[in-house]
Short mmCIF file of C-alpha atoms and ligand atoms in Angstrom, two decimals:
data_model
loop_
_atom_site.label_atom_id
_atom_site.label_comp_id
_atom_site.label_asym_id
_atom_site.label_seq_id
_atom_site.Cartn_x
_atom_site.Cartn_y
_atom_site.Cartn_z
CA UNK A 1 -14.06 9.10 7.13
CA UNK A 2 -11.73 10.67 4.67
CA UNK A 3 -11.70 14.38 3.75
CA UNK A 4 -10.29 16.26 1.34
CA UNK A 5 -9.10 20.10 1.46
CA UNK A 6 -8.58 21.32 -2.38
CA UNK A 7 -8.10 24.84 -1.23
CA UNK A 8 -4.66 24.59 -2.67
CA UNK A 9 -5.39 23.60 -6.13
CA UNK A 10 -7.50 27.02 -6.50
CA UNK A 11 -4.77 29.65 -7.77
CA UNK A 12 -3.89 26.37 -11.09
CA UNK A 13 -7.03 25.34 -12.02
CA UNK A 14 -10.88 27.05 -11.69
CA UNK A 15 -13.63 24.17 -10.02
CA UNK A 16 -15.19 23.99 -13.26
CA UNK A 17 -11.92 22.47 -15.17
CA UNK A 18 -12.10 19.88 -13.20
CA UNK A 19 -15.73 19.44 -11.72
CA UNK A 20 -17.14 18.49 -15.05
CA UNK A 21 -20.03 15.93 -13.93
CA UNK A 22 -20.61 14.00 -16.77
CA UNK A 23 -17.15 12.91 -17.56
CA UNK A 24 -17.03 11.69 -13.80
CA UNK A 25 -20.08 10.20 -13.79
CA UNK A 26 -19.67 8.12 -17.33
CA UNK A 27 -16.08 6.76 -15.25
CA UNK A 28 -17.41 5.96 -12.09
CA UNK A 29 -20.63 4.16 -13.88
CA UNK A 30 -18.40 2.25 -16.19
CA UNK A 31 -16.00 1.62 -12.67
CA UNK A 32 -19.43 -0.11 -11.06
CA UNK A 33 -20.14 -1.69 -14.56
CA UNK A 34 -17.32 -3.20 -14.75
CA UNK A 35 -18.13 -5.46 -11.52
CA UNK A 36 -20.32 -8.09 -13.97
CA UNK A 37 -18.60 -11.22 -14.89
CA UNK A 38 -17.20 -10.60 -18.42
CA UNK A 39 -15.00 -7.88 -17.13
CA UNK A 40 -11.50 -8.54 -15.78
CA UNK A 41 -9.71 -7.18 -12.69
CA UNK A 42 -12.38 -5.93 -10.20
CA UNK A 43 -13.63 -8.35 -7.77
CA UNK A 44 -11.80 -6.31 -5.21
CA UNK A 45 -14.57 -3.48 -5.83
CA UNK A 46 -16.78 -5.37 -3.40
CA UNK A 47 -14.18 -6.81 -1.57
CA UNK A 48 -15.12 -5.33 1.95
CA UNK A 49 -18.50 -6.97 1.59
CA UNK A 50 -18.19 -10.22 -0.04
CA UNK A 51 -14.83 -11.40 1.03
CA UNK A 52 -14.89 -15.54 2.24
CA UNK A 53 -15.76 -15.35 5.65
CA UNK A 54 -14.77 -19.01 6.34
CA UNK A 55 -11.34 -17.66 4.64
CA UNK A 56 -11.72 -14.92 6.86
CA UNK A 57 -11.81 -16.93 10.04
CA UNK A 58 -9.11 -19.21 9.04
CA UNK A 59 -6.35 -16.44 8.47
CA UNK A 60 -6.73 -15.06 11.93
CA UNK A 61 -7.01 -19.19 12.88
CA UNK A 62 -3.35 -19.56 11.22
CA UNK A 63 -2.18 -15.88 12.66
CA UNK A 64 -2.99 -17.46 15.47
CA UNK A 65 -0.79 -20.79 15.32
CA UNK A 66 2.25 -18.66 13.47
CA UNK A 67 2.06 -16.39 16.40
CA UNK A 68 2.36 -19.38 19.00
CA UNK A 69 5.11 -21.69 17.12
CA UNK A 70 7.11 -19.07 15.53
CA UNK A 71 9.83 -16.26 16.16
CA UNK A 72 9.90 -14.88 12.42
CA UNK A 73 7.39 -14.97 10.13
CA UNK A 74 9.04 -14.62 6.39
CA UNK A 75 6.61 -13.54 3.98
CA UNK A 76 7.81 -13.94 0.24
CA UNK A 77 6.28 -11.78 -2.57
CA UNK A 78 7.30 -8.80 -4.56
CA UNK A 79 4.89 -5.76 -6.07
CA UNK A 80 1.15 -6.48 -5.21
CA UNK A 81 1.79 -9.39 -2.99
CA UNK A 82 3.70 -7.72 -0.14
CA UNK A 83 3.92 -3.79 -0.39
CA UNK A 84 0.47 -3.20 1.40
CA UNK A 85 1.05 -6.03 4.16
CA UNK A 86 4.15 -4.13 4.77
CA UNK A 87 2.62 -0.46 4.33
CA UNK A 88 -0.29 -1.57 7.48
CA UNK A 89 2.46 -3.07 9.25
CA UNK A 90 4.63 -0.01 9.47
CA UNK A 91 1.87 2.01 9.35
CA UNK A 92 -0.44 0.27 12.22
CA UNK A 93 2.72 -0.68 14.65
CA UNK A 94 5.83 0.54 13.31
CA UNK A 95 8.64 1.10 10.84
CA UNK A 96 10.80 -0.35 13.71
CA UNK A 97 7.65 -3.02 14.24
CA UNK A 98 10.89 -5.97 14.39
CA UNK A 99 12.78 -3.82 16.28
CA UNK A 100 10.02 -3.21 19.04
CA UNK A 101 9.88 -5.78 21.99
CA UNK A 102 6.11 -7.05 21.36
CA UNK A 103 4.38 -10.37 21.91
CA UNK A 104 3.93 -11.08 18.46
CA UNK A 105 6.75 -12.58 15.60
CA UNK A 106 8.69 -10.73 13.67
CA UNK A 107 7.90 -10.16 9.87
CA UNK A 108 10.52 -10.04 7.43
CA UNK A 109 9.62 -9.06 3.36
CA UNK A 110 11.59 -11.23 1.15
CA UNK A 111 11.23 -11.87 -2.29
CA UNK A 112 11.16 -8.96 -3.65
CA UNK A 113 14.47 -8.42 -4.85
CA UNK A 114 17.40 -10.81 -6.31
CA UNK A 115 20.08 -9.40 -3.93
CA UNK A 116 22.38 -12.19 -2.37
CA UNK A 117 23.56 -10.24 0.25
CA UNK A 118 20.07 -9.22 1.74
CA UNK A 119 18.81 -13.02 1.30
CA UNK A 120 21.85 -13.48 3.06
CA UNK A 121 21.08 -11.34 5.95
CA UNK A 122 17.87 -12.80 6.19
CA UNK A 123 18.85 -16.12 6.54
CA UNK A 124 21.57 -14.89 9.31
CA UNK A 125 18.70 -13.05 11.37
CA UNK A 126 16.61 -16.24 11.59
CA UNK A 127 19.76 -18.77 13.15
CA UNK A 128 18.49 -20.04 15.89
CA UNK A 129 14.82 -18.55 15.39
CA UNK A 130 11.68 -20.72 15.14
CA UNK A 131 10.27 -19.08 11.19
CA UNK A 132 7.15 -19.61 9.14
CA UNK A 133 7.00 -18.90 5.43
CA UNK A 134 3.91 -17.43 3.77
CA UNK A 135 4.64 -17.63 0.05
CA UNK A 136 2.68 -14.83 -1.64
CA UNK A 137 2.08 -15.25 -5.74
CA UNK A 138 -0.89 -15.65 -8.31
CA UNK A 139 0.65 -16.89 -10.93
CA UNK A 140 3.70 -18.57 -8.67
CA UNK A 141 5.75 -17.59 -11.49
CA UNK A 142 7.22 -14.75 -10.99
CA UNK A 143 11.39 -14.80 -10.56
CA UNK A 144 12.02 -13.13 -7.12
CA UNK A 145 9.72 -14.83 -4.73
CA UNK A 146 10.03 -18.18 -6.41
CA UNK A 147 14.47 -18.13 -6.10
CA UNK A 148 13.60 -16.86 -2.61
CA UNK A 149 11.27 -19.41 -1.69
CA UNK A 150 13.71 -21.68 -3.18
CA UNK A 151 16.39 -21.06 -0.44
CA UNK A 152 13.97 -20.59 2.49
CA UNK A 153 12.37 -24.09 2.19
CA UNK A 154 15.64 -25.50 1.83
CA UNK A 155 16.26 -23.98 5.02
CA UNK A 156 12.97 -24.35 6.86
CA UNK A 157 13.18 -28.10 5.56
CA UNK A 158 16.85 -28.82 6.77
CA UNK A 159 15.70 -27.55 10.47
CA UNK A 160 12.35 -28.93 11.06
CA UNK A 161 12.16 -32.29 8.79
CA UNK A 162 10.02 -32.46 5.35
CA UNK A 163 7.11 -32.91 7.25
CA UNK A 164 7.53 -30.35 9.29
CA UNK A 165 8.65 -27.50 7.19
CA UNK A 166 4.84 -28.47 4.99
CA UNK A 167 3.25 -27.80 8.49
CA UNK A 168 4.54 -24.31 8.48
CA UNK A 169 4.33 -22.87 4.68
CA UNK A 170 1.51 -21.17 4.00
CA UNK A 171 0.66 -20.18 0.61
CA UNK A 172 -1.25 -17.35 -0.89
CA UNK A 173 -2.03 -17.64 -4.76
CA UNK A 174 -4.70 -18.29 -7.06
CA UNK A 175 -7.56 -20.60 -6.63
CA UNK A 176 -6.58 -22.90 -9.37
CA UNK A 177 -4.57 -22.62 -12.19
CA UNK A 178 -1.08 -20.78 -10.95
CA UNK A 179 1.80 -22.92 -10.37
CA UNK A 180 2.47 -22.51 -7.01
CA UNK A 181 -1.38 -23.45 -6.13
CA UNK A 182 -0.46 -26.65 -8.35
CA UNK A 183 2.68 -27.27 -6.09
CA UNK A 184 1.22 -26.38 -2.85
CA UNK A 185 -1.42 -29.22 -3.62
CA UNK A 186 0.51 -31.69 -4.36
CA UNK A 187 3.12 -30.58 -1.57
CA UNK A 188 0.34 -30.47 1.19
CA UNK A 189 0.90 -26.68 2.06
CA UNK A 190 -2.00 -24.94 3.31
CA UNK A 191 -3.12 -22.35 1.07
CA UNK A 192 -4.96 -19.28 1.29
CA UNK A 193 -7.20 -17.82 -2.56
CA UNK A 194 -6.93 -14.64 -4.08
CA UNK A 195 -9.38 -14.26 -5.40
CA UNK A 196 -10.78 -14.33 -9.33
CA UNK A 197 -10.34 -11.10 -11.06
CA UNK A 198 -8.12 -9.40 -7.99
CA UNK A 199 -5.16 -8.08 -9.42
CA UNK A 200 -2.13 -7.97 -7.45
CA UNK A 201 -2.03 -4.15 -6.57
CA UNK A 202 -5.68 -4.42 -5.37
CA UNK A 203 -4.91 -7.31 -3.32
CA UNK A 204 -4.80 -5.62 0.47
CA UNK A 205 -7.60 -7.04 1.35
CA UNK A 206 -7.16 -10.31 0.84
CA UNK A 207 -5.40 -13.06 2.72
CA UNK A 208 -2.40 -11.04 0.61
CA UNK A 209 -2.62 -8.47 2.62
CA UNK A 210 -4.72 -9.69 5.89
CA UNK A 211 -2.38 -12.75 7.04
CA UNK A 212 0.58 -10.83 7.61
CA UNK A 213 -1.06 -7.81 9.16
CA UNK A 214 -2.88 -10.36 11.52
CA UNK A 215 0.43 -12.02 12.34
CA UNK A 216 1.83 -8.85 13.29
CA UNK A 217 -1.42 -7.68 15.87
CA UNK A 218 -2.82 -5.36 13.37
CA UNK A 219 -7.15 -6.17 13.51
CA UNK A 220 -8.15 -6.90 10.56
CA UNK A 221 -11.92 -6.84 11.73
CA UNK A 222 -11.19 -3.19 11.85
CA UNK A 223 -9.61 -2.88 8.69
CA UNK A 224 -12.33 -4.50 6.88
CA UNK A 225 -14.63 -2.62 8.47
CA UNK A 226 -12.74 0.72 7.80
CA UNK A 227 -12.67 -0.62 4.08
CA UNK A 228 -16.90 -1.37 4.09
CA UNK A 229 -17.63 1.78 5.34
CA UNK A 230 -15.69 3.53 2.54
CA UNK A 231 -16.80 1.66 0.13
CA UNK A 232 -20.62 1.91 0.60
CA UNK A 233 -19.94 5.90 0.86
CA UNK A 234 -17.85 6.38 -1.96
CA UNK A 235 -19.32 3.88 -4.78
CA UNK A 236 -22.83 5.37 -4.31
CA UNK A 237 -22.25 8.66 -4.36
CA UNK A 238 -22.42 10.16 -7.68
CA UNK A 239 -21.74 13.89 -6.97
CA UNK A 240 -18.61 15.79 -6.18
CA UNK A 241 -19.53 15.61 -2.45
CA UNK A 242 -17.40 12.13 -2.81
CA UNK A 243 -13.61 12.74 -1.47
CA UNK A 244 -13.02 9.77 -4.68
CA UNK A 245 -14.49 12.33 -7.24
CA UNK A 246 -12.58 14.82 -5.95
CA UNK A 247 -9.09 13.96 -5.46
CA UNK A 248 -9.67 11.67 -9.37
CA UNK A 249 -11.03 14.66 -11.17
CA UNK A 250 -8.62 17.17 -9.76
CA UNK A 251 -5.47 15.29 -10.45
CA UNK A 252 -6.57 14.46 -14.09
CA UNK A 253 -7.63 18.30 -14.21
CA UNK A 254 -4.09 18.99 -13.27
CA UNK A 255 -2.49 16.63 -15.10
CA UNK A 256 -4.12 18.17 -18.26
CA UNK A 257 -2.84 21.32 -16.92
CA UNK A 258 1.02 20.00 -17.40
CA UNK A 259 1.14 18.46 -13.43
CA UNK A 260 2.70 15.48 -14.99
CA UNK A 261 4.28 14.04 -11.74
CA UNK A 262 2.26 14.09 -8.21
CA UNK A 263 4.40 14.13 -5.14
CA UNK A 264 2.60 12.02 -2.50
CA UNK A 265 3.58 13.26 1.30
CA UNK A 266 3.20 12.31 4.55
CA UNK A 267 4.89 14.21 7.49
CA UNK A 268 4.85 10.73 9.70
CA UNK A 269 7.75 8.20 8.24
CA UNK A 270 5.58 4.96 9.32
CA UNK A 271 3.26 5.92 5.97
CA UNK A 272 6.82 5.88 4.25
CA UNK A 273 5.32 1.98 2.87
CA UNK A 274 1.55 3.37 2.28
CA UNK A 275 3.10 5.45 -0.27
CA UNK A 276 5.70 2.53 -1.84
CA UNK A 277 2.00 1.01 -2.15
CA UNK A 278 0.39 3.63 -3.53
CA UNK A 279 2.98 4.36 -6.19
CA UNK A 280 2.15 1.06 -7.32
CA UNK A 281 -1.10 1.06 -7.46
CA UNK A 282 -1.31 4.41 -9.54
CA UNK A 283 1.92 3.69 -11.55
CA UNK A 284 1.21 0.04 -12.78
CA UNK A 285 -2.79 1.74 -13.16
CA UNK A 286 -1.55 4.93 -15.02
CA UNK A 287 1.24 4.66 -16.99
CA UNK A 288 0.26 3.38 -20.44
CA UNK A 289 0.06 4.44 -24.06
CA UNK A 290 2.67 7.29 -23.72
CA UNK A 291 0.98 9.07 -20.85
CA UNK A 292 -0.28 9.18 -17.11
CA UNK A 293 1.14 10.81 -13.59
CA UNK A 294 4.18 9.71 -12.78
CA UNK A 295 3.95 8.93 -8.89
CA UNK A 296 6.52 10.31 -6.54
CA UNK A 297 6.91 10.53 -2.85
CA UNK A 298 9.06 12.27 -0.21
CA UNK A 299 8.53 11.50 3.76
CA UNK A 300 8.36 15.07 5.36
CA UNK A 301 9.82 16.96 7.13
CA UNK A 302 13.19 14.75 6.21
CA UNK A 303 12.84 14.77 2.46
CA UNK A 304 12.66 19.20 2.38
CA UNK A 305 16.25 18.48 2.95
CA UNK A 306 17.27 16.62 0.46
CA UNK A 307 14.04 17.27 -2.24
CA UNK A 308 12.66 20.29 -0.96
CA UNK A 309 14.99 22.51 -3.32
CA UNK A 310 13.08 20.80 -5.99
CA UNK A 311 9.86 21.17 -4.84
CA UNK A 312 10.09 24.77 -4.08
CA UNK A 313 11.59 25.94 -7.43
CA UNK A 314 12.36 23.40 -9.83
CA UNK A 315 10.48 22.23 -12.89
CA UNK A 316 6.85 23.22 -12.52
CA UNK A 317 5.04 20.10 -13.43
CA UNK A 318 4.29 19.05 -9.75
CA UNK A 319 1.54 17.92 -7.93
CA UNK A 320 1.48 17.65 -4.52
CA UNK A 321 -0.85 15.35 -2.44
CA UNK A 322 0.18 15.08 1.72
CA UNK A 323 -1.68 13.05 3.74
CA UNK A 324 -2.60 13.66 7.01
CA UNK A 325 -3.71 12.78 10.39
CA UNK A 326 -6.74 15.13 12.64
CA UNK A 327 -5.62 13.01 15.83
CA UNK A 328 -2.20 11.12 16.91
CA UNK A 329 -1.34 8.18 19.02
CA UNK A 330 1.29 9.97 21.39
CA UNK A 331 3.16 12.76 21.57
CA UNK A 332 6.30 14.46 23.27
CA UNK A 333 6.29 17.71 24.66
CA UNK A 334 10.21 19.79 23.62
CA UNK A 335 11.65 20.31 26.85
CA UNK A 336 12.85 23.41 28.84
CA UNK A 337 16.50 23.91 29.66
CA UNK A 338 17.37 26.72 32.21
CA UNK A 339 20.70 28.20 29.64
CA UNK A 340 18.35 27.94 26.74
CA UNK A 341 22.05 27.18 25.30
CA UNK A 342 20.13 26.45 21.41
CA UNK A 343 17.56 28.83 21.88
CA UNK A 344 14.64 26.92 21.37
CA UNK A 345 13.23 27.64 24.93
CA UNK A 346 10.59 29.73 22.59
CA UNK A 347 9.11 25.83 22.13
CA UNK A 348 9.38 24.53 25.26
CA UNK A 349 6.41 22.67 26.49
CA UNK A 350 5.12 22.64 23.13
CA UNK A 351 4.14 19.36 21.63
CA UNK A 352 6.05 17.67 19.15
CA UNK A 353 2.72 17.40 16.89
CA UNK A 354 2.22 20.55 16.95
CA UNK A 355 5.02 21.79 15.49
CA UNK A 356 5.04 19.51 13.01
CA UNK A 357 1.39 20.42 11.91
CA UNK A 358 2.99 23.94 11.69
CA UNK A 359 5.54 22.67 9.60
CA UNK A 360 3.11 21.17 6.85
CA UNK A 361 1.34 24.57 7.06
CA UNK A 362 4.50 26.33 6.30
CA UNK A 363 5.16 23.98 3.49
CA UNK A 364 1.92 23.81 2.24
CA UNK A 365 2.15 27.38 2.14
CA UNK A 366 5.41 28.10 0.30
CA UNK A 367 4.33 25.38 -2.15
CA UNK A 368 1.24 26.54 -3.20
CA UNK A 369 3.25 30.25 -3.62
CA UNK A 370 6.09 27.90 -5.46
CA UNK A 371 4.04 26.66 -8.32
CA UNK A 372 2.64 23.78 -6.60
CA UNK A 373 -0.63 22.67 -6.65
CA UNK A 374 -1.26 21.05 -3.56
CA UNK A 375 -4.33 18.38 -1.80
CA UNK A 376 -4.66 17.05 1.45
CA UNK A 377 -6.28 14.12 2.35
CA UNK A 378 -7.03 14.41 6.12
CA UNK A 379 -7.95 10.80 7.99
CA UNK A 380 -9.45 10.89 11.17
CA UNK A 381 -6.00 9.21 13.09
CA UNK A 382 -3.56 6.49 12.25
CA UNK A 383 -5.61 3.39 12.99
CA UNK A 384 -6.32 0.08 11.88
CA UNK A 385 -10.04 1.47 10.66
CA UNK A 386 -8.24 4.73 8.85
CA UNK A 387 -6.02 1.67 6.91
CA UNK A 388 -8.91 0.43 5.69
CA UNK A 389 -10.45 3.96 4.76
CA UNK A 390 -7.84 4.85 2.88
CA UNK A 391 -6.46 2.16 1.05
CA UNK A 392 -9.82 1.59 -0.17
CA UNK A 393 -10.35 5.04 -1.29
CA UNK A 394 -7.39 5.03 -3.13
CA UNK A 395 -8.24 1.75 -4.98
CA UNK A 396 -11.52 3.28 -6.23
CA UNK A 397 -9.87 6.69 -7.29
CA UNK A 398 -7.67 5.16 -8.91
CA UNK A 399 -9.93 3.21 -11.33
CA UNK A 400 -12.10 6.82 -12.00
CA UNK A 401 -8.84 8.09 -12.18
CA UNK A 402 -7.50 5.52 -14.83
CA UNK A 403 -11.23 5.40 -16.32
CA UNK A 404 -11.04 9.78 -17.02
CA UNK A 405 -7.50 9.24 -18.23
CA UNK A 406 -9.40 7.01 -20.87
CA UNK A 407 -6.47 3.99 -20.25
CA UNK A 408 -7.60 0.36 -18.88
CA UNK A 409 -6.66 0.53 -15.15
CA UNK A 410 -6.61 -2.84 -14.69
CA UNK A 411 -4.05 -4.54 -17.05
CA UNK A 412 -0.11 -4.09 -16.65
CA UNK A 413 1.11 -5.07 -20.40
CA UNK A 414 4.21 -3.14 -19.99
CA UNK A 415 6.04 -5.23 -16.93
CA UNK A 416 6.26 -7.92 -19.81
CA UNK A 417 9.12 -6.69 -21.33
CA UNK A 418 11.96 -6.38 -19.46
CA UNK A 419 11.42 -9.87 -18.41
CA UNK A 420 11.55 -11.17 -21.08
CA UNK A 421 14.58 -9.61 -22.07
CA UNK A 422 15.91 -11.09 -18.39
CA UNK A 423 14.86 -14.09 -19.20
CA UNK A 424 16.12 -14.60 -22.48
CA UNK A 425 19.86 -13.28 -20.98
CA UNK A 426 18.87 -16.09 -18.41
CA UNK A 427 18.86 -18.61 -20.35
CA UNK A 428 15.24 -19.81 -19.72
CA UNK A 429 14.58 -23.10 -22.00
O1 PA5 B 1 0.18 -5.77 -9.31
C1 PA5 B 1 0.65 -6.75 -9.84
O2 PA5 B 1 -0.02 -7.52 -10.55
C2 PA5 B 1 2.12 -7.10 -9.67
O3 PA5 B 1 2.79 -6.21 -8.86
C3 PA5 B 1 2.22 -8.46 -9.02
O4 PA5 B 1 1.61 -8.40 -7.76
C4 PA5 B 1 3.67 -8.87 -8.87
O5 PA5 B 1 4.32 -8.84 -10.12
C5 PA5 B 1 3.77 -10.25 -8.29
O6 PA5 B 1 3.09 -11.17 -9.09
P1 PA5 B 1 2.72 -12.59 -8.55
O7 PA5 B 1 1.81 -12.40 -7.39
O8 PA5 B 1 2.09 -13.31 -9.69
O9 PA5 B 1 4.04 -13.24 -8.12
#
C-alpha cells in the first residue's frame, strides 16, 4: 500500500491550511458522483473492478501469439495511448528492457512524434525482424500515430502479404464511432475497446496500457490487482487517513501558498517514464483557466547536477514530491581496493541502495532548509502490484486534486489549438 510522509511540508504550511475536511470531502463526493451515466470522463474510476474480463483474457491470448510470431512489437500512439505502457515497461523490466537479452519481443513507441529521422531508425532496427503493430487511438485521428501507422503498414504489408500484415495489426480505439475502429472493421484488424468515458490519460488500465505491458512479461493480473486494492481503500475513505486526501489537499494547500510548479522525483531512472506519465496526467488535468501546478520532474541523483542549483536556491515557488521504494530488487555492494587510490574505501562493502537512500535524505534535507516544500510517497518495492498502486492513486488524486482546484479534470479544450493552427499551415481540406 502507498504511504505518504508530509513531514516536510510542516515549516510552509500549518495541517489545518490544508486539512480542511469539508472542501475535501465535497471533491471526493462529487469525484464518486461523477461515476453515473450523464457525466463524462470517468469510467476508469472503477476500472480495476469492472474491466471486460473476456477482453481481459484475450489481451494476454494475443500477448501470447505476438510473443511467439514476432521479434518487435511496434506500438503506435502518442500522449494517453502509450506513455503509461511505456512508464510499466521501464519501470517493471527496464529502461534498457530492448536492450536486455529476454525471451520476450522487443517494444518500440512510435507515433508519438513527426521526426523522419527516428521513424527512420525504427524502420532500420526492424530489417530483417519478424514485427507486430498495435495501433493505439480513440478517435484514430490524431496526426502522429496515424502518418506513423501510415509507413509501418506499408512496411508490414510489403513483407508479409495483405493478408498477412491484417493478421498481425492489432488495434486499440474506441468501441464505435472513431475512425480507426471504422477502418479496422472494414480492414479485418483485430481490435481491442477503450472504453466509454476513459479518457486517454486515464487509460493504463486498459488494453491501452495492458497489451503492451503483457507483451513485454510484465503481469497484468498483478497490476490489476495492485490497482483494486487501491481503489477500494482510497475511494471509501473519507478522512485524511487516505494517502489520496493527503498528497491532493497538500499540493492545492501549497499551491495557494505560491508552490506554483511541483518537481516530481524519483532517485531510480526506470520511473524516469512514470513521471513523463504523470506529467500528463496532472498537466492535461490542471492547467486550465489561467491557473494550476505546472508539473516538472528531475531523475535523481543525475538531475542535482544539472537542476539541483535550481532547486536549492532559485525561485521559491517549488514543490517537491520524490517517490520512493521501502524494498529493492538487487543491489551491489562498492568494492574494497587495497591503495584506496579515490578514497572511498570509507564505503566499501556498503550497498549501493544504501547510499543512495542517504542521498535522498541529504537532499530531502537541504531542500526542505532551501525553501522547498517537500512529500514522499513511499511504495512498498518496484513491482508489478506497486504499478498498479500507484498509478491508480495518482488517477484519483488527481481528480480531488482538479475537483479542489475548482477546474473540470476531465476535459483537455486547450490541445485544440495549436492543431488547428498545424493544420490549417497543413493544408487540411
Ligand atoms: O489524454 C489524452 O486524451 C491525449 O493525450 C490523447 O491520449 C492523445 O492526444 C492521443 O489521442 P488519440 O488516442 O485519440 O490518438
Amino acid at each position: 500500500m502507498i504511504k505518504l510522509d508530509l513531514t516536510g511540508i510542516s515549516n510552509f504550511i500549518a495541517r489545518d491550511e490544508w486539512q480542511q475536511k469539508e472542501p475535501v470531502t465535497a471533491a471526493h463526493d462529487k469525484l464518486m458522483e461523477t461515476l453515473g451515466p450523464e457525466h463524462e470522463f470517468t469510467t476508469w474510476l472503477n476500472l480495476p473492478e469492472t474491466y471486460d474480463r473476456a477482453e481481459f483474457h484475450r489481451i494476454k491470448a494475443v500477448a501470447e501469439r505476438i510473443r511467439s510470431d514476432s521479434d518487435v512489437l511496434l506500438v503506435i500512439g502518442v500522449g494517453g495511448s502509450y506513455l503509461g505502457a511505456r512508464a510499466a515497461i521501464e519501470l517493471l523490466r527496464s529502461p534498457n528492457y530492448n536492450l536486455n537479452q529476454k525471451s520476450t519481443p522487443n517494444v518500440y513507441f512510435v507515433g508519438n512524434n513527426l521526426s523522419a529521422e527516428h521513424i527512420n531508425e525504427i524502420g532500420h532496427l526492424l530489417r530483417n525482424k519478424n514485427f507486430s503493430i498495435n495501433v493505439v487511438s480513440k478517435s484514430g485521428q490524431t496526426l502522429e500515430p496515424a502518418i506513423a501507422f501510415r509507413i509501418f503498414k506499408d512496411l508490414l504489408e510489403s513483407r508479409y502479404g495483405d493478408i498477412g500484415a491484417k493478421s498481425r495489426i492489432y488495434a486499440t480505439c474506441d468501441r464505435r464511432s472513431g475512425a480507426l475502429k471504422q477502418w479496422a472493421d472494414r480492414e479485418g484488424f483485430q481490435t481491442f475497446v477503450i472504453p466509454d468515458r476513459v479518457g486517454g490519460r486515464f487509460s493504463v488500465f486498459t488494453a491501452v496500457g495492458l497489451l503492451p505491458m503483457a507483451v513485454s512479461g510484465v503481469d497484468i493480473d498483478k497490476v490489476l490487482a495492485g490497482a483494486f486494492d487501491t481503489m477500494k481503500n482510497i475511494t471509501t475513505d473519507r478522512s485524511f487517513q487516505n494517502p489520496a486526501w493527503q498528497y491532493a489537499a497538500a499540493r492545492q494547500g501549497l499551491y495557494r501558498k505560491g508552490k506554483i510548479i511541483e518537481v516530481l522525483a524519483c532517485y531510480e531512472p526506470a520511473f524516469q517514464y512514470m513521471a513523463e506519465w504523470w506529467k500528463q496526467l496532472y498537466g492535461e488535468s490542471e492547467g486550465k483557466d489561467g491557473g494550476g501546478i505546472f508539473p516538472a520532474s528531475v531523475t535523481l541523483t543525475a538531475d542535482l547536477h544539472s537542476m539541483g542549483q535550481y532547486l536549492q536556491d532559485g525561485t521559491r515557488n517549488l514543490m517537491e514530491t520524490v517517490v520512493s521504494f521501502d524494498t529493492f530488487r538487487r543491489d551491489i555492494e562498492v568494492p574494497a581496493t587495497v591503495d584506496d587510490f579515490d578514497g572511498l574505501n570509507y564505503l566499501a562493502e556498503k550497498g549501493l541502495e544504501s547510499i543512495n537512500r542517504v542521498a535522498k535524505q541529504a537532499t530531502n534535507e537541504a531542500h526542505i532548509a532551501g525553501g522547498v516544500p517537500v512529500m514522499e510517497i513511499i511504495l512498498p518495492d518496484m513491482s508489478d502490484t506497486a504499478f498498479g498502486h500507484l498509478a491508480y492513486f495518482f488517477q484519483f488524486a488527481c481528480g480531488l486534486s482538479g475537483l479542489l482546484q475548482g477546474i473540470n479534470p476531465f476535459d483537455q479544450p486547450g490541445v485544440e489549438a495549436y492543431k488547428n493552427n498545424m493544420f490549417r499551415l497543413l493544408g487540411r481540406p
